[in-house]
Tab-separated table of C-alpha atoms and ligand atoms in Angstrom:
chain	number	residue	atom	x	y	z
A	1	MET	CA	21.667	148.786	205.541
A	2	LYS	CA	21.950	145.016	205.935
A	3	CYS	CA	19.641	143.302	208.414
A	4	ARG	CA	21.646	141.886	211.317
A	5	VAL	CA	19.641	138.664	211.133
A	6	CYS	CA	18.773	137.812	207.515
A	7	THR	CA	21.342	140.129	205.796
A	8	GLY	CA	18.550	141.418	203.527
A	9	LEU	CA	18.131	145.150	202.925
A	10	THR	CA	16.513	147.190	205.708
A	11	GLU	CA	14.558	150.438	205.325
A	12	PRO	CA	15.636	153.561	207.279
A	13	VAL	CA	13.286	154.681	210.083
A	14	ILE	CA	14.774	157.523	212.144
A	15	ASP	CA	18.103	159.314	212.472
A	16	PHE	CA	18.808	160.520	216.027
A	17	GLY	CA	22.047	162.227	215.033
A	18	ASP	CA	25.431	161.791	216.717
A	19	MET	CA	24.978	160.114	220.090
A	20	PRO	CA	27.325	159.398	222.959
A	21	ILE	CA	27.339	156.082	224.829
A	22	ALA	CA	24.313	156.237	227.131
A	23	ASN	CA	26.164	155.214	230.275
A	24	ALA	CA	29.428	157.085	229.596
A	25	PHE	CA	29.048	159.668	232.365
A	26	LEU	CA	31.902	162.185	232.321
A	27	SER	CA	34.146	162.945	235.283
A	28	ASN	CA	35.056	166.223	233.663
A	29	PRO	CA	32.792	168.086	231.206
A	30	ASP	CA	35.846	168.839	229.075
A	31	ASP	CA	36.590	165.143	228.546
A	32	ASN	CA	36.355	163.921	224.970
A	33	THR	CA	33.049	162.259	224.218
A	34	TYR	CA	32.966	159.268	221.878
A	35	ARG	CA	30.013	159.549	219.506
A	36	PHE	CA	28.388	157.292	216.963
A	37	ARG	CA	25.684	157.988	214.407
A	38	MET	CA	22.459	156.588	215.827
A	39	THR	CA	20.271	155.679	212.882
A	40	THR	CA	17.658	152.954	213.009
A	41	SER	CA	16.046	150.791	210.384
A	42	PHE	CA	13.481	148.068	209.889
A	43	CYS	CA	13.654	144.685	208.185
A	44	SER	CA	10.222	143.651	206.957
A	45	ALA	CA	11.369	140.044	206.325
A	46	CYS	CA	12.240	139.627	210.038
A	47	ALA	CA	9.733	142.227	211.381
A	48	LEU	CA	12.780	143.555	213.208
A	49	PHE	CA	13.539	147.114	214.323
A	50	GLN	CA	17.280	147.637	214.750
A	51	LEU	CA	20.171	150.046	215.209
A	52	ASP	CA	22.360	150.423	212.136
A	53	ASN	CA	25.562	151.199	214.031
A	54	GLN	CA	26.692	150.348	217.521
A	55	PRO	CA	29.862	151.207	219.436
A	56	LYS	CA	32.228	148.291	220.161
A	57	PRO	CA	30.867	146.164	223.049
A	58	GLU	CA	34.019	146.843	225.089
A	59	LEU	CA	33.137	150.536	225.074
A	60	MET	CA	29.711	149.837	226.593
A	61	PHE	CA	30.260	146.902	228.974
A	62	HIS	CA	33.350	147.172	231.114
A	63	ASP	CA	34.694	147.494	234.596
A	64	GLN	CA	32.879	150.756	235.223
A	65	TYR	CA	29.448	149.758	233.988
A	66	PRO	CA	27.321	151.973	236.225
A	67	PHE	CA	24.055	150.059	236.263
A	68	PHE	CA	23.106	147.859	239.213
A	69	THR	CA	19.807	145.977	238.982
A	70	GLY	CA	19.466	145.682	242.751
A	71	LEU	CA	18.900	149.454	243.101
A	72	SER	CA	15.278	149.107	242.093
A	73	ASN	CA	13.025	147.472	244.659
A	74	SER	CA	10.263	146.848	242.178
A	75	MET	CA	12.692	144.992	239.872
A	76	LYS	CA	13.833	142.874	242.823
A	77	LEU	CA	10.244	141.866	243.552
A	78	HIS	CA	9.603	141.262	239.880
A	79	PHE	CA	12.555	138.868	239.578
A	80	GLY	CA	11.487	137.038	242.732
A	81	GLU	CA	8.096	136.372	241.151
A	82	LEU	CA	9.672	135.411	237.823
A	83	VAL	CA	11.946	132.812	239.413
A	84	ALA	CA	9.126	131.402	241.563
A	85	SER	CA	6.711	131.055	238.670
A	86	TYR	CA	9.110	128.771	236.797
A	87	LEU	CA	10.954	126.949	239.565
A	88	ASP	CA	7.822	126.218	241.625
A	89	ASN	CA	6.396	124.289	238.692
A	90	THR	CA	9.333	122.162	237.642
A	91	LEU	CA	9.086	118.410	238.140
A	92	LYS	CA	12.842	117.934	238.448
A	93	LYS	CA	14.502	117.502	241.832
A	94	THR	CA	16.324	120.503	243.260
A	95	GLU	CA	19.687	118.730	243.220
A	96	GLU	CA	19.301	117.889	239.507
A	97	LEU	CA	18.584	121.412	238.355
A	98	PHE	CA	21.021	123.785	236.709
A	99	VAL	CA	19.962	127.396	236.102
A	100	THR	CA	21.887	130.105	234.307
A	101	GLU	CA	21.286	133.767	233.749
A	102	ILE	CA	22.748	135.785	230.908
A	103	GLY	CA	23.496	139.388	231.772
A	104	SER	CA	23.261	138.479	235.442
A	105	ASN	CA	24.479	141.925	236.557
A	106	ASP	CA	24.782	142.061	240.373
A	107	GLY	CA	23.046	138.694	240.887
A	108	THR	CA	19.665	140.156	241.885
A	109	LEU	CA	17.681	137.489	240.004
A	110	LEU	CA	19.949	134.509	240.684
A	111	GLU	CA	19.941	135.223	244.405
A	112	TYR	CA	16.399	133.798	244.424
A	113	VAL	CA	17.745	130.657	242.718
A	114	LYS	CA	20.642	130.391	245.142
A	115	LYS	CA	18.227	130.582	248.110
A	116	ARG	CA	16.631	127.384	246.788
A	117	ASN	CA	20.048	125.659	246.864
A	118	ILE	CA	19.962	125.171	243.109
A	119	ARG	CA	23.151	124.966	241.040
A	120	HIS	CA	23.438	128.186	239.100
A	121	LEU	CA	25.766	130.375	237.081
A	122	GLY	CA	25.492	134.017	236.092
A	123	ILE	CA	27.267	135.332	232.997
A	124	ASP	CA	27.975	139.023	232.469
A	125	PRO	CA	30.617	140.942	230.492
A	126	SER	CA	31.155	143.670	233.133
A	127	PRO	CA	33.640	142.569	235.850
A	128	ASN	CA	32.433	145.117	238.415
A	129	VAL	CA	28.848	143.824	238.476
A	130	VAL	CA	30.099	140.213	238.516
A	131	ALA	CA	32.170	141.116	241.600
A	132	SER	CA	29.067	142.485	243.251
A	133	SER	CA	27.237	139.232	242.428
A	134	LEU	CA	30.027	137.089	243.920
A	135	LYS	CA	29.854	139.183	247.090
A	136	LYS	CA	26.237	138.022	247.470
A	137	GLY	CA	27.420	134.438	247.120
A	138	VAL	CA	25.848	134.154	243.666
A	139	SER	CA	28.173	132.274	241.249
A	140	ALA	CA	29.031	134.258	238.151
A	141	GLU	CA	31.589	134.462	235.359
A	142	VAL	CA	32.733	137.361	233.212
A	143	GLY	CA	32.063	136.870	229.511
A	144	PHE	CA	30.029	137.619	226.403
A	145	PHE	CA	27.641	134.708	225.933
A	146	GLY	CA	27.541	133.133	222.463
A	147	LYS	CA	27.985	129.760	220.800
A	148	GLU	CA	31.627	129.447	221.875
A	149	PHE	CA	31.000	130.495	225.481
A	150	SER	CA	28.032	128.122	225.787
A	151	LYS	CA	30.289	125.128	225.049
A	152	GLY	CA	32.507	125.956	228.039
A	153	VAL	CA	29.504	126.254	230.338
A	154	LYS	CA	28.007	122.986	229.036
A	155	ASN	CA	31.306	121.129	229.515
A	156	GLN	CA	31.678	122.349	233.059
A	157	TYR	CA	28.090	122.246	234.335
A	158	GLY	CA	26.037	120.215	231.846
A	159	LYS	CA	22.937	121.443	230.040
A	160	ALA	CA	20.656	124.046	231.596
A	161	ASP	CA	17.071	123.465	232.697
A	162	PHE	CA	16.381	127.169	232.746
A	163	ILE	CA	18.208	130.040	231.135
A	164	PHE	CA	16.954	133.407	232.289
A	165	ALA	CA	17.739	136.835	230.872
A	166	ALA	CA	16.147	140.193	231.546
A	167	ASN	CA	16.751	143.305	229.475
A	168	VAL	CA	19.845	141.764	227.975
A	169	ILE	CA	19.116	139.979	224.701
A	170	CYS	CA	18.346	143.236	222.902
A	171	HIS	CA	21.977	144.220	223.684
A	172	ILE	CA	23.475	141.421	221.593
A	173	PRO	CA	24.258	142.326	217.968
A	174	ASP	CA	25.226	138.826	216.796
A	175	ILE	CA	21.880	137.456	217.850
A	176	ILE	CA	22.127	134.329	215.679
A	177	ASP	CA	25.404	133.252	217.308
A	178	PHE	CA	23.723	133.959	220.645
A	179	ALA	CA	20.642	131.884	219.724
A	180	GLU	CA	22.920	129.012	218.673
A	181	GLY	CA	24.562	129.227	222.093
A	182	ILE	CA	21.138	128.890	223.704
A	183	ARG	CA	20.338	125.863	221.544
A	184	GLU	CA	23.613	124.220	222.647
A	185	LEU	CA	23.156	124.889	226.342
A	186	LEU	CA	19.425	124.282	226.731
A	187	ASP	CA	18.472	120.823	227.932
A	188	GLN	CA	15.967	118.713	225.952
A	189	ASP	CA	12.959	120.095	227.830
A	190	GLY	CA	14.741	123.228	229.092
A	191	GLN	CA	13.221	126.695	228.881
A	192	PHE	CA	14.892	129.921	227.883
A	193	VAL	CA	12.886	132.683	229.547
A	194	PHE	CA	13.714	136.260	228.706
A	195	GLU	CA	12.157	139.701	228.994
A	196	GLU	CA	12.751	142.728	226.824
A	197	PRO	CA	11.264	146.167	226.264
A	198	TYR	CA	8.353	145.566	223.870
A	199	ILE	CA	8.237	147.202	220.461
A	200	GLY	CA	4.426	147.521	220.761
A	201	SER	CA	4.802	149.615	223.932
A	202	MET	CA	7.512	151.764	222.368
A	203	LEU	CA	5.302	152.472	219.375
A	204	SER	CA	2.125	153.137	221.345
A	205	LYS	CA	3.852	155.360	223.920
A	206	THR	CA	6.322	156.964	221.517
A	207	SER	CA	8.961	156.025	224.097
A	208	TYR	CA	11.863	156.554	221.732
A	209	ASP	CA	14.211	156.725	224.726
A	210	GLN	CA	14.241	152.905	224.659
A	211	ILE	CA	16.603	153.371	221.731
A	212	TYR	CA	20.229	153.883	222.769
A	213	ASP	CA	23.625	152.357	222.011
A	214	GLU	CA	23.069	149.213	224.085
A	215	HIS	CA	19.650	148.376	222.625
A	216	VAL	CA	20.555	147.128	219.195
A	217	PHE	CA	17.094	145.563	218.735
A	218	ILE	CA	13.648	146.394	219.999
A	219	PHE	CA	11.791	143.086	219.828
A	220	GLY	CA	8.243	141.972	219.310
A	221	ALA	CA	6.854	138.437	219.349
A	222	LEU	CA	7.061	138.163	215.550
A	223	SER	CA	10.738	139.148	215.386
A	224	VAL	CA	11.635	136.870	218.312
A	225	GLN	CA	9.830	133.990	216.624
A	226	ASN	CA	11.687	134.670	213.361
A	227	ILE	CA	15.108	134.808	215.023
A	228	PHE	CA	14.881	131.614	217.084
A	229	ARG	CA	13.175	129.677	214.304
A	230	ARG	CA	16.343	130.161	212.243
A	231	VAL	CA	18.338	128.023	214.675
A	232	GLY	CA	15.671	125.380	215.226
A	233	LEU	CA	14.183	126.787	218.433
A	234	GLN	CA	10.559	127.713	218.997
A	235	LEU	CA	8.717	130.548	220.709
A	236	VAL	CA	6.176	128.773	222.952
A	237	ASP	CA	4.928	131.578	225.171
A	238	ALA	CA	4.708	135.381	225.282
A	239	ILE	CA	3.447	137.200	228.377
A	240	PRO	CA	3.156	141.009	228.596
A	241	GLN	CA	4.927	142.700	231.550
A	242	ASN	CA	4.650	146.155	233.082
A	243	THR	CA	8.393	146.524	233.699
A	244	HIS	CA	10.601	148.982	231.832
A	245	GLY	CA	7.631	150.883	230.498
A	246	GLY	CA	6.106	147.847	228.803
A	247	SER	CA	7.999	144.617	228.227
A	248	MET	CA	7.303	141.129	226.934
A	249	ARG	CA	8.401	137.849	228.475
A	250	TYR	CA	9.251	135.224	225.869
A	251	VAL	CA	9.711	131.506	226.448
A	252	ILE	CA	11.823	129.570	223.944
A	253	MET	CA	12.171	125.772	223.805
A	254	HIS	CA	13.531	123.149	221.434
A	255	LYS	CA	11.247	122.510	218.464
A	256	ASN	CA	8.159	120.332	219.034
A	257	CYS	CA	8.591	120.300	222.808
A	258	ARG	CA	5.411	122.105	223.630
A	259	GLU	CA	2.362	123.615	221.936
A	260	VAL	CA	2.532	127.363	221.372
A	261	SER	CA	0.394	128.911	224.118
A	262	GLU	CA	-2.922	130.564	223.421
A	263	GLY	CA	-1.509	133.864	224.724
A	264	ALA	CA	1.473	133.778	222.370
A	265	ARG	CA	-0.760	132.945	219.395
A	266	ARG	CA	-2.969	135.901	220.199
A	267	ILE	CA	-0.050	138.317	220.548
A	268	LEU	CA	1.468	137.137	217.249
A	269	GLN	CA	-1.880	137.625	215.507
A	270	ASP	CA	-2.362	141.065	217.112
A	271	GLU	CA	1.057	142.122	215.807
A	272	ILE	CA	0.177	140.966	212.291
A	273	ASP	CA	-3.175	142.793	212.452
A	274	ALA	CA	-1.512	145.979	213.734
A	275	GLY	CA	0.967	145.985	210.827
A	276	PHE	CA	4.177	145.174	212.731
A	277	GLU	CA	5.588	143.563	209.582
A	278	ASN	CA	5.229	146.745	207.573
A	279	ILE	CA	7.409	149.873	207.663
A	280	LYS	CA	4.439	152.237	207.899
A	281	ILE	CA	3.899	152.148	211.676
A	282	TYR	CA	7.621	152.730	212.232
A	283	LEU	CA	7.628	155.786	209.981
A	284	ASP	CA	4.551	157.122	211.812
A	285	PHE	CA	6.471	156.595	215.068
A	286	ALA	CA	9.437	158.557	213.664
A	287	ALA	CA	7.156	161.481	212.839
A	288	ARG	CA	5.744	161.433	216.385
A	289	CYS	CA	9.289	161.439	217.843
A	290	GLU	CA	10.015	164.661	216.004
A	291	SER	CA	6.900	166.441	217.184
A	292	ARG	CA	7.504	165.183	220.720
A	293	ARG	CA	11.003	166.667	220.600
A	294	THR	CA	9.664	170.096	219.574
A	295	GLU	CA	6.971	170.013	222.245
A	296	PHE	CA	9.368	169.018	225.042
A	297	LYS	CA	11.908	171.660	224.126
A	298	GLU	CA	9.139	174.287	223.987
A	299	LEU	CA	7.908	173.395	227.469
A	300	LEU	CA	11.403	173.572	228.993
A	301	SER	CA	12.160	176.847	227.203
A	302	LYS	CA	8.897	178.320	228.458
A	303	LEU	CA	9.698	177.307	232.051
A	304	LYS	CA	13.160	178.801	231.665
A	305	SER	CA	11.728	182.088	230.409
A	306	GLN	CA	9.501	182.138	233.503
A	307	GLY	CA	12.624	181.762	235.634
A	308	ALA	CA	11.520	178.365	236.982
A	309	LYS	CA	14.070	176.006	238.513
A	310	VAL	CA	13.926	172.723	236.606
A	311	ALA	CA	15.928	169.573	237.408
A	312	GLY	CA	15.776	165.918	236.436
A	313	TYR	CA	15.066	162.786	238.472
A	314	ALA	CA	17.263	159.744	237.638
A	315	ALA	CA	20.111	159.929	235.137
A	316	THR	CA	18.892	156.868	233.254
A	317	SER	CA	20.474	155.394	230.135
A	318	LYS	CA	17.284	156.379	228.374
A	319	SER	CA	17.738	160.026	229.326
A	320	THR	CA	20.901	160.192	227.199
A	321	THR	CA	18.803	159.711	224.064
A	322	VAL	CA	16.212	162.285	225.104
A	323	LEU	CA	18.731	164.942	226.166
A	324	ASN	CA	20.934	164.590	223.094
A	325	TYR	CA	18.131	164.187	220.567
A	326	CYS	CA	16.353	167.269	221.981
A	327	SER	CA	19.632	169.188	222.599
A	328	ILE	CA	18.830	169.817	226.261
A	329	GLY	CA	21.743	170.958	228.397
A	330	SER	CA	22.201	172.511	231.827
A	331	ASP	CA	20.654	175.760	230.557
A	332	LEU	CA	17.256	173.998	230.576
A	333	ILE	CA	17.790	171.302	233.230
A	334	GLN	CA	20.083	172.477	236.022
A	335	TYR	CA	21.037	169.054	237.334
A	336	ILE	CA	19.804	165.474	237.545
A	337	SER	CA	19.636	163.616	240.833
A	338	ASP	CA	20.379	159.892	240.856
A	339	SER	CA	20.800	157.233	243.516
A	340	THR	CA	23.768	155.533	241.789
A	341	LEU	CA	27.018	156.462	243.571
A	342	GLU	CA	29.006	155.868	240.364
A	343	LYS	CA	27.043	158.588	238.530
A	344	GLN	CA	27.050	161.241	241.259
A	345	GLY	CA	29.539	164.068	240.790
A	346	LYS	CA	29.698	163.304	237.077
A	347	PHE	CA	28.138	164.902	233.978
A	348	THR	CA	25.595	163.475	231.543
A	349	PRO	CA	27.090	162.099	228.313
A	350	GLY	CA	27.021	164.640	225.492
A	351	THR	CA	24.933	167.243	227.316
A	352	HIS	CA	27.070	167.843	230.427
A	353	ILE	CA	24.304	168.217	233.000
A	354	PRO	CA	25.713	167.680	236.525
A	355	VAL	CA	24.518	164.566	238.361
A	356	ILE	CA	23.994	164.926	242.104
A	357	SER	CA	22.661	162.630	244.836
A	358	GLN	CA	18.967	162.445	245.739
A	359	GLU	CA	19.894	163.671	249.244
A	360	GLU	CA	21.518	166.807	247.897
A	361	MET	CA	18.492	167.500	245.685
A	362	ARG	CA	16.128	167.083	248.647
A	363	LEU	CA	18.018	169.731	250.642
A	364	ASP	CA	16.888	172.380	248.160
A	365	PRO	CA	14.284	170.887	245.819
A	366	PRO	CA	13.613	172.469	242.420
A	367	GLU	CA	10.154	173.650	241.308
A	368	TYR	CA	9.979	171.050	238.538
A	369	LEU	CA	11.453	167.564	238.282
A	370	VAL	CA	11.565	165.799	234.936
A	371	LEU	CA	10.877	162.129	235.585
A	372	PHE	CA	13.522	160.471	233.420
A	373	ALA	CA	12.873	157.119	235.123
A	374	TRP	CA	9.256	157.276	233.944
A	375	ASN	CA	9.177	153.487	233.903
A	376	HIS	CA	9.560	153.524	237.700
A	377	GLU	CA	6.899	156.212	238.178
A	378	ARG	CA	4.854	154.390	240.791
A	379	GLU	CA	7.861	153.432	242.930
A	380	ILE	CA	9.339	156.925	242.726
A	381	LEU	CA	6.180	158.927	243.401
A	382	ALA	CA	5.432	156.689	246.384
A	383	LYS	CA	8.947	157.214	247.710
A	384	GLU	CA	8.972	160.945	247.083
A	385	VAL	CA	5.611	162.074	248.523
A	386	ALA	CA	7.458	164.577	250.688
A	387	LEU	CA	8.788	166.319	247.575
A	388	THR	CA	5.350	166.446	246.010
A	389	LYS	CA	3.884	167.824	249.278
A	390	HIS	CA	6.666	170.379	249.304
A	391	GLY	CA	5.234	171.618	245.979
A	392	VAL	CA	7.576	169.973	243.463
A	393	LYS	CA	5.809	169.481	240.130
A	394	TRP	CA	6.657	166.368	238.127
A	395	ILE	CA	7.113	166.550	234.371
A	396	LYS	CA	6.523	163.465	232.273
A	397	PHE	CA	7.337	163.011	228.599
A	398	VAL	CA	6.009	159.469	228.095
A	399	PRO	CA	3.365	158.617	226.886
A	400	SER	CA	2.838	162.352	226.371
A	401	ILE	CA	4.358	165.569	227.648
A	402	GLU	CA	2.542	166.581	230.769
A	403	ILE	CA	2.953	168.265	234.137
A	404	LEU	CA	1.462	165.832	236.627
A	405	ASP	CA	-1.463	167.054	238.656
A	406	ILE	CA	-1.044	165.302	242.009
B	1	TMP	P1	16.564	152.417	234.329
B	1	TMP	O1	16.227	151.249	235.228
B	1	TMP	O2	15.360	153.000	233.699
B	1	TMP	O3	17.668	152.152	233.363
B	1	TMP	O4	17.092	153.596	235.275
B	1	TMP	C1	17.854	153.383	236.349
B	1	TMP	C2	18.470	154.686	236.846
B	1	TMP	O5	17.551	155.424	237.641
B	1	TMP	C3	19.673	154.418	237.750
B	1	TMP	O6	20.687	155.362	237.449
B	1	TMP	C4	19.144	154.647	239.147
B	1	TMP	C5	18.089	155.698	238.934
B	1	TMP	N1	17.021	155.651	239.914
B	1	TMP	C6	17.011	156.574	240.945
B	1	TMP	O7	17.885	157.440	241.005
B	1	TMP	N2	16.019	156.513	241.860
B	1	TMP	C7	15.048	155.570	241.824
B	1	TMP	O8	14.168	155.549	242.691
B	1	TMP	C8	15.062	154.610	240.755
B	1	TMP	C9	14.006	153.546	240.671
B	1	TMP	C10	16.067	154.691	239.829
B	2	ZN	ZN1	16.006	140.622	208.385
């Protein structure tokens, strides 16, 4: 395959088979499911792990995009801290600032900017989440951000002092066009601050469920540095985050604006030392994914043979990869409960497991709950103590397959 960044040849890493769109929940299990071949590969020149094929963006981001950032309290708090740590330290006057967010979803992050009376604009391709942002009074426009789109924003609002993005940049296949858009829109001393699931965490936890249609790249500091360097921008900071099962915050500025931080230098060196530029660790990861699949399927089959009632907690995008890759259907997991109204009453993509509300699940809890939102473990276990007290046993599959002993 051709690398999406340098167009050089990539090396194959893992083939997950035919996959549906992670967020394409079915109203009727008989509905046709669109599938694409989900193979991944690695470009050693860019140190970049990538999806070879991706469905058309319009199939993934549309008026029924069922993901709303504001549903997670811990993410809300996280974004509040993120905004404060950059806006508290800026020397510019409030009335001079302009802040944008790419992939602004329901406006959860920008609401903190709005509260400071700072000019702002959110950009997101899904009209339904933009509507939800506007309802909060957070300005937002529908669109796919790239070089062309950035010109319109610059003409209307001027250059941006801060561009934020969280769990969005890895969704953008034409990343060079995107990076050029950032270069156009970012003011002279502006900062582009973005967070993404971290390749190092995915490798160390074997959290292969980070890989699904929307995540065309899984970044590390080396690959981010390589990408933005191509358009004359510079990685100046990298700060590890606990969100989404292990993420990295990257700060990008125009070239020669600021020294690369000590932290970023260390992370870049650690990645080189750990062999992130070489295919070997990715092939080792692929082998672990396969054994993890066997082990998970064996556990669920064993529980089934014992007549245990097993259900899932949170019909996450990530769960689509796990369920389809491991061929787990409603014979092994009876249902999945989820707090998103848009998913309730529907069926999981490709595997047709019914999705019900958390309330309905609590009326008659199962014996085992597979924690598909493992990245929100602390928030969920704290919220669901009553279930645990009731005797529900939690099953985790990241970083290893285990029945939690609480
Ligand atoms: P993600 O943030 O890992 O993509 O997963 C979000 C999904 O998990 C979304 O469908 C909502 C669901 N969820 C719950 O049902 N209950 C919860 O407490 C949390 C945090 C998420
Ligand atoms: Zn490349």
